[in-house]
Coordinates of C-alpha atoms and ligand atoms in Angstrom, one line a residue:
X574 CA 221.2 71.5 -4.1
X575 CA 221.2 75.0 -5.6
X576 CA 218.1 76.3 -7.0
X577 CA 216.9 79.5 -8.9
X578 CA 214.3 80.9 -9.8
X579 CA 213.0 83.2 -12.2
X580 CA 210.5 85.7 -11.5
X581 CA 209.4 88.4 -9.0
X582 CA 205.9 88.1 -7.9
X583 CA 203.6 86.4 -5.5
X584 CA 203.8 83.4 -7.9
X585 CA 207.8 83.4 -7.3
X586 CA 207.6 83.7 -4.1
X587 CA 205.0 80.7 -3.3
X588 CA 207.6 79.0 -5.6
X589 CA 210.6 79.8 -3.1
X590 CA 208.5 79.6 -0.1
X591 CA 207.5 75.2 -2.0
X592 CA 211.2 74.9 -3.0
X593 CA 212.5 75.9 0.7
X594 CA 211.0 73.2 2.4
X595 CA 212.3 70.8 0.2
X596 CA 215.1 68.9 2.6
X597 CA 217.0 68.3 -0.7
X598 CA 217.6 72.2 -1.2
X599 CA 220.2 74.4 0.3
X600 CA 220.4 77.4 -1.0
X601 CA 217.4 79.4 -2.9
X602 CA 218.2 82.6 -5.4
X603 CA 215.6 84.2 -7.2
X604 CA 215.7 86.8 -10.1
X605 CA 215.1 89.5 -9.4
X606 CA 212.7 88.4 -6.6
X607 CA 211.3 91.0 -4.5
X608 CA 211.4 91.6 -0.4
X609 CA 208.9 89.2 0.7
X610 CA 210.9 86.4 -1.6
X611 CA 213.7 88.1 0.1
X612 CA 212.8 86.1 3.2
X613 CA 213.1 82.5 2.1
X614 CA 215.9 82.8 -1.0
X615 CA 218.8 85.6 -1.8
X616 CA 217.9 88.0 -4.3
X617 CA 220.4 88.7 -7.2
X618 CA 219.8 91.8 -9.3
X619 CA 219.2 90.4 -12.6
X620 CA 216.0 91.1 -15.1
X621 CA 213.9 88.2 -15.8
X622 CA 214.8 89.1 -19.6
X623 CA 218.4 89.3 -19.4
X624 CA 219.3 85.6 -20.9
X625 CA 222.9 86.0 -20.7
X626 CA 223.7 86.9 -17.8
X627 CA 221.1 84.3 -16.0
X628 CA 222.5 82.0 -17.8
X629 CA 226.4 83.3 -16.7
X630 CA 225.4 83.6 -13.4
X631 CA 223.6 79.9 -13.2
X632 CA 227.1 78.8 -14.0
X633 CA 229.0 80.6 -11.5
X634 CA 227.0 79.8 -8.6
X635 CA 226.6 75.7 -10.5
X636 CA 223.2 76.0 -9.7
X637 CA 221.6 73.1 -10.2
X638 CA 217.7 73.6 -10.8
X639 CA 216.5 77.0 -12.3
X640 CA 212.4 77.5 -12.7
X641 CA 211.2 80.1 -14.4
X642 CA 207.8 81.4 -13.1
X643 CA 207.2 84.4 -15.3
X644 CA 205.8 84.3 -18.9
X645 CA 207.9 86.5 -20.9
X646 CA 211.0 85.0 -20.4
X647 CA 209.3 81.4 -21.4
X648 CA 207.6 83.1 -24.5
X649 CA 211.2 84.7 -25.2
X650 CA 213.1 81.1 -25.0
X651 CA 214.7 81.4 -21.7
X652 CA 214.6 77.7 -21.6
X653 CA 216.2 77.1 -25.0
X654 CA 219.1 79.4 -23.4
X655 CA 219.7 77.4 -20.0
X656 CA 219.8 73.6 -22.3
X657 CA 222.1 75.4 -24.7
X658 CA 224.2 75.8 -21.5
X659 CA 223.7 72.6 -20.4
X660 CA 221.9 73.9 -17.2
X661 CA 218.4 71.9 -16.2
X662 CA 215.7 73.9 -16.1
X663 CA 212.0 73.9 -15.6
X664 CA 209.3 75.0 -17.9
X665 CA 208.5 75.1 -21.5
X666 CA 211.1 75.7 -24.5
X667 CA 209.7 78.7 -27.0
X668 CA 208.5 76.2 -29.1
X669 CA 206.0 75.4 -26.0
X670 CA 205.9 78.5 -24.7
X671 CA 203.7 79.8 -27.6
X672 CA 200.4 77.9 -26.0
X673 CA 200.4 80.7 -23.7
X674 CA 202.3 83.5 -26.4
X675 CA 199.7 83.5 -29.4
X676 CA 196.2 83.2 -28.8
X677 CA 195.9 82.8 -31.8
X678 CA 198.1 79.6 -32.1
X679 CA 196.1 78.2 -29.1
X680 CA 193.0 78.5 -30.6
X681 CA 193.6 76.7 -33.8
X682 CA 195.6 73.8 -32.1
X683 CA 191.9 73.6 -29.9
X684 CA 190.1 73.6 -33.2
X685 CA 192.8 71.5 -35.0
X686 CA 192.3 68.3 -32.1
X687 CA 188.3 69.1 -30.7
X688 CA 189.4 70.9 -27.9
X689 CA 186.3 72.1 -26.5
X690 CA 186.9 76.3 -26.8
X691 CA 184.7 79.2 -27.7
X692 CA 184.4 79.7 -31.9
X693 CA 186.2 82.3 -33.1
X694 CA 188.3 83.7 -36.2
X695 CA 191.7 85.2 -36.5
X696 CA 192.5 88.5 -38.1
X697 CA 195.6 90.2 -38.9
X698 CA 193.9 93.4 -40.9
X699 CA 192.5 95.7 -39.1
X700 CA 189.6 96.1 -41.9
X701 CA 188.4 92.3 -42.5
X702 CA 187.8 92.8 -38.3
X703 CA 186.0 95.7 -38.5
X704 CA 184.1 94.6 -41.6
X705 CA 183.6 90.9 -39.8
X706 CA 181.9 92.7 -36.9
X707 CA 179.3 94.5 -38.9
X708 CA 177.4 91.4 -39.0
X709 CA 178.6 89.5 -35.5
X710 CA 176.8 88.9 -32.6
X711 CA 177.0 90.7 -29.4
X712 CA 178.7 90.6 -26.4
X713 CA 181.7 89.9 -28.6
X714 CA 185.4 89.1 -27.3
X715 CA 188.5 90.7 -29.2
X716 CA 192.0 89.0 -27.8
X717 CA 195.4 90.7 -28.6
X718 CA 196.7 87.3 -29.8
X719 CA 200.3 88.1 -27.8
X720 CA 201.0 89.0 -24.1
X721 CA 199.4 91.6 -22.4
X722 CA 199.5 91.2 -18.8
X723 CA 196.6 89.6 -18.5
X724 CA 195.0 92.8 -20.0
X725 CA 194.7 91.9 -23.4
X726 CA 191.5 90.6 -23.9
X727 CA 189.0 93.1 -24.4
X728 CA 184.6 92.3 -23.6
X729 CA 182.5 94.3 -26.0
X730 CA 178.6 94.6 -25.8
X731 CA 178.3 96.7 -29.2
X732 CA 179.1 97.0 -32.3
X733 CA 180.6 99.9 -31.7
X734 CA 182.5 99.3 -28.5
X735 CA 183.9 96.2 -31.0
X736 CA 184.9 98.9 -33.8
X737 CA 186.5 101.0 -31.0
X738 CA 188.6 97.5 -29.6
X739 CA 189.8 96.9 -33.1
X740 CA 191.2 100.4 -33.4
X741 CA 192.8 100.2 -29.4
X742 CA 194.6 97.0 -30.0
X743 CA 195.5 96.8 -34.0
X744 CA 196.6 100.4 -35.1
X745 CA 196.8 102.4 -32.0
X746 CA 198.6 99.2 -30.6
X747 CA 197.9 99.5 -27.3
X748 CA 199.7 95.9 -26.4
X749 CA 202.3 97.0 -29.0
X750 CA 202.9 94.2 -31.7
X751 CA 200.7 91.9 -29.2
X752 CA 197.6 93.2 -31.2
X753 CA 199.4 92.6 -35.0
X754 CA 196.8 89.6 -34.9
X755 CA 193.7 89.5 -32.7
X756 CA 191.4 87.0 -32.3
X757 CA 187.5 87.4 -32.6
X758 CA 185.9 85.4 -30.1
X759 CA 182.2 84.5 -29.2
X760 CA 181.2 85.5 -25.9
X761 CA 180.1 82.7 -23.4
X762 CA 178.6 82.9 -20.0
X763 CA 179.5 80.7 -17.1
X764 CA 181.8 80.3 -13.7
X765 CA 185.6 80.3 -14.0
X766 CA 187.4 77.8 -12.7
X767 CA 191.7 77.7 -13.2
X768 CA 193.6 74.2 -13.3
X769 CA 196.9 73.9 -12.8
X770 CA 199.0 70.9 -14.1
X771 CA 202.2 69.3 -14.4
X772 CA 203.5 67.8 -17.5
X773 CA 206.6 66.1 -18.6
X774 CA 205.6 65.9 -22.3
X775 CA 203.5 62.9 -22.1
X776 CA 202.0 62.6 -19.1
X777 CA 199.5 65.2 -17.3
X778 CA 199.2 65.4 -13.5
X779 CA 196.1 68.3 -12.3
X780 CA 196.9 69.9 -9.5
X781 CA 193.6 71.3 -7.4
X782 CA 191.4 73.5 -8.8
X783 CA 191.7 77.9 -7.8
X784 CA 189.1 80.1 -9.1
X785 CA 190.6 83.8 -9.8
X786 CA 189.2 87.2 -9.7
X787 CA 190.1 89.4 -12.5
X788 CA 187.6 92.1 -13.3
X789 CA 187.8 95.2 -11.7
X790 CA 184.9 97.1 -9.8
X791 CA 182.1 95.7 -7.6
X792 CA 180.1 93.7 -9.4
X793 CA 182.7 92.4 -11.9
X794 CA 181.6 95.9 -14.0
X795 CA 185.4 97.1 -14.7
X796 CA 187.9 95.9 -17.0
X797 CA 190.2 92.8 -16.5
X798 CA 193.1 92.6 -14.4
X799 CA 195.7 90.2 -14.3
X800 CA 194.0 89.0 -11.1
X801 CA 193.4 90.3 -7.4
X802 CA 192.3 87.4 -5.6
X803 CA 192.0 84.3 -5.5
X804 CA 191.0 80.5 -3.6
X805 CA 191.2 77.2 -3.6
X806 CA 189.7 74.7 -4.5
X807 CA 187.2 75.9 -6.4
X808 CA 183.6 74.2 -5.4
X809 CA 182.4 74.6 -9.2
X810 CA 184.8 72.1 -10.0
X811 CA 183.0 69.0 -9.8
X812 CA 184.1 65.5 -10.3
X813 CA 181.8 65.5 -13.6
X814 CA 183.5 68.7 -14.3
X815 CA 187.3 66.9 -13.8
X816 CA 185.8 64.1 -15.5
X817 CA 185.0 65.9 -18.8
X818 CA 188.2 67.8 -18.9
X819 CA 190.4 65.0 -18.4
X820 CA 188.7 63.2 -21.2
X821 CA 188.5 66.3 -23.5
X822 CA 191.1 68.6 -22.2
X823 CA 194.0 67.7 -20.7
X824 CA 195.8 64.9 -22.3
X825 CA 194.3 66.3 -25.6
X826 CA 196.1 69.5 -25.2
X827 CA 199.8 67.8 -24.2
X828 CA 199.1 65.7 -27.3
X829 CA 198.0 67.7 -29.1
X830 CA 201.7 69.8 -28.2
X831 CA 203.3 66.5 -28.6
X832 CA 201.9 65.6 -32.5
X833 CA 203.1 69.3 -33.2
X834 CA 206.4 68.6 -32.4
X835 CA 206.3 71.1 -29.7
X836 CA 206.7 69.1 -26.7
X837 CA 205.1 70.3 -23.7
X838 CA 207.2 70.3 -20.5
X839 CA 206.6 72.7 -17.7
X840 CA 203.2 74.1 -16.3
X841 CA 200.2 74.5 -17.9
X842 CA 197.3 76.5 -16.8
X843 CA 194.5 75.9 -17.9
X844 CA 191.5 78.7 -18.0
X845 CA 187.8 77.4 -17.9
X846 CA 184.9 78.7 -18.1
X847 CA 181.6 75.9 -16.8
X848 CA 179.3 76.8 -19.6
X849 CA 175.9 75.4 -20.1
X850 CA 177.1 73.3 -23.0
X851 CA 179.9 71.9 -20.9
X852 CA 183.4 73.1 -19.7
X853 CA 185.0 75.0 -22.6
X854 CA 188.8 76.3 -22.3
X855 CA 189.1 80.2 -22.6
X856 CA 192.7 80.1 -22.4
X857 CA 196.4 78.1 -21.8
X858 CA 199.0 79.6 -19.6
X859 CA 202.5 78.0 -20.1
X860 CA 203.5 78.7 -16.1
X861 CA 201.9 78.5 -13.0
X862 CA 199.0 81.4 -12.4
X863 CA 199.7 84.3 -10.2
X864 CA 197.8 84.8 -7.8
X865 CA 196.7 81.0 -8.5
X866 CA 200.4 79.6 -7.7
X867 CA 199.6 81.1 -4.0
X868 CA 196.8 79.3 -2.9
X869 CA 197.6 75.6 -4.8
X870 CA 201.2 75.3 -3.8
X871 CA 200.7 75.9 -0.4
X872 CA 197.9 72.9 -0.2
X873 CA 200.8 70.5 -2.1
X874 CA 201.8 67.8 -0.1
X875 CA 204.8 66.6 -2.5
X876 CA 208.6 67.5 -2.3
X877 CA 208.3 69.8 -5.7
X878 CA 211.7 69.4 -6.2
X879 CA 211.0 65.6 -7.0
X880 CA 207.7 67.0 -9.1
X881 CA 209.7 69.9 -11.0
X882 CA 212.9 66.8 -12.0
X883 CA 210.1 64.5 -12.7
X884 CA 209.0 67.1 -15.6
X885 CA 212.0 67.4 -16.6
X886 CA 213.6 63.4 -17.0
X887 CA 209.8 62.7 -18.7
X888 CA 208.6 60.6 -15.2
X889 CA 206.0 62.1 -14.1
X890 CA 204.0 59.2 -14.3
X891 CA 205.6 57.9 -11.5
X892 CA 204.7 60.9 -9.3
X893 CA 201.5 60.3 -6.8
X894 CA 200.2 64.1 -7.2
X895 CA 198.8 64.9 -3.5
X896 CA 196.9 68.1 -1.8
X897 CA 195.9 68.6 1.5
X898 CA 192.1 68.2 2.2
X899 CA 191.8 72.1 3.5
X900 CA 191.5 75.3 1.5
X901 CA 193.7 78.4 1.3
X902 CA 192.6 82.2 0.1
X903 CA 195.1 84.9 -1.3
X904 CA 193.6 88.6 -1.7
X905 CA 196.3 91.1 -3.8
Ligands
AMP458 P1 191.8 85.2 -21.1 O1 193.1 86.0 -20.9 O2 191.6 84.6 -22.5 O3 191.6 84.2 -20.0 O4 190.7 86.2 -20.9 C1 190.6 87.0 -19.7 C2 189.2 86.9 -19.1 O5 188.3 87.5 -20.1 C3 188.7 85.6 -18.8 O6 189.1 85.2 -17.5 C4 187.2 85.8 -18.9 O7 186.7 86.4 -17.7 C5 187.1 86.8 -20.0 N1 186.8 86.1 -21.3 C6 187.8 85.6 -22.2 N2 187.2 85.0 -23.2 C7 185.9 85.1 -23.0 C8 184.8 84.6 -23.8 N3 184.9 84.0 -24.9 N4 183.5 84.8 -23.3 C9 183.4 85.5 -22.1 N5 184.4 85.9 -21.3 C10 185.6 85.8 -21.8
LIG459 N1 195.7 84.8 -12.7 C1 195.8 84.6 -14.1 C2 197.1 84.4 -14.7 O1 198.1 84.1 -14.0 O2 197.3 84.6 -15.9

């Protein structure tokens, strides 16, 4: 078969490099890609944003599985496009997609079904923030409630770094119409550990655990990146740890997308931070994490071709999920 994929990082690339040994696949393009992806598939010089021309060029070449690895183009309804054009196609439609596109949205949908998650308010004017922070507690978090490349979210130990945040992301709009809403968000201490899943609507399957390093400077003192490094599995993620989260967290959150009417198919990633009171989620991705994608695909024992069609016809549950028993490290 004829795959593409969507994308043109390190996540992309761990994608082609799953997809190529896959004895069902033939030929691999990726869009745009970039020269290491250039090595396992045939770049084609499309943007990840260009719909059309994807979905034109999907046609031409009757490629028969595209996965999209990036976020924007999920959040944009990329997917909606390709089913339109009766193309199959992995990941969420933009009805999905908006677990990982508003914060916002997330959060309530945790508070909604008892998804264990930081408290926290939403504010679209830039005065009832500042005037809710006058009497908040600090550290305090401030989220740009759209995508930011993984820069959005902002850690403030005053009052008046807080005041400061508001301004940045609401009227100098730093994240452009990313920061029309923020969220306000209690700060919690605690190790991060990422999960990665599959889901087909109704059923879950975890993948291993990664843990990510995002903040800049030694001693995790700088501002957050999109992440620079990364392992896997994580050894804070404990069987009482996968316990809790699979009765709190992860089959809440597909149905909770499910009793939505937003039907969850695709990746989701979830964030966690292993607080005292328990494992509490700090955020949903709606794709596979990059550089996380790097160091769990590699360890994944299944054909993920099989995985990526069993998301897609809603079988999942049918799929015996399996990694190796090693461990794999990715520094950017
Ligand atoms: P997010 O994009 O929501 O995962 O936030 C990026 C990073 O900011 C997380 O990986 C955490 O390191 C940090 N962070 C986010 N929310 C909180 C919070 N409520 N308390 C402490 N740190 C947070
Ligand atoms: N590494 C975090 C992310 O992919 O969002």
């Amino acid at each position: 078969m004829k795959v593409l994929i969507v994308g043109s990082g390190g996540r992309e690339h761990a994608i082609a490099t799953a997809v190529a040994k896959s004895p069902k696949v033939d030929k691999i393009y990726c869009a745009p890609g970039n020269a290491g992806i250039g090595q396992v598939a045939e770049c084609v010089n499309i943007g990840a944003m260009e719909f059309d021309k994807l979905v034109d060029f999907a046609k031409e070449k009757e490629i028969d599985l595209t996965v999209i690895g990036m976020d924007d183009p999920l959040v944009g309804g990329i997917v909606d496009k390709f089913e339109e054009a009766g193309l199959r196609v992995f990941g969420p439609r933009k009805n999905a997609a908006i677990l990982e596109g508003s914060k916002a949205f997330s959060k309530d949908l945790m508070k909604k079904y008892n998804i264990p998650t930081a408290g926290y308010e939403n504010f679209d004017s830039p005065e009832e923030a500042m005037k809710y922070l006058e009497t908040s507690k600090y550290p305090i978090v401030l989220k740009a409630d759209g995508l930011a490349l993984g820069k959005g979210v902002l850690i403030c130990n005053t009052k008046e770094e807080a005041m400061d945040g508001v301004k940045e992301l609401m009227l100098d709009k730093k994240f452009g119409n990313a920061g029309n809403t923020i969220v306000i968000e209690e700060f919690m201490t605690g190790r991060e550990v990422s999960v990665l899943s599959f889901v087909d609507g109704k059923t879950i399957k975890i993948m291993t655990s990664a843990q990510d390093h995002k903040r800049a400077k030694d001693g995790d003192q700088g501002l957050n990146t999109g992440g620079m490094g990364t392992f896997s599995p994580s050894p804070f993620y404990t069987e009482e740890v996968d316990e809790f989260c699979k009765k709190y967290v992860y089959q809440a959150t597909v149905d909770a997308m499910a009793a939505e009417g937003r039907e969850f198919k695709g990746v989701i990633f979830f964030g966690l931070m292993l607080t005292e009171d328990g494992p509490k989620v700090l955020e949903y991705n709606a794709r596979f994490g990059d550089p996380e994608a790097q160091v769990v695909l590699p360890r994944m024992k299944n054909d993920i071709i099989d995985v990526f069609e069993a998301c897609i016809d809603g079988t999942l549950d049918q799929i015996d999920l399996q990694f190796e028993d090693n461990a794999c490290v990715c520094v950017v």
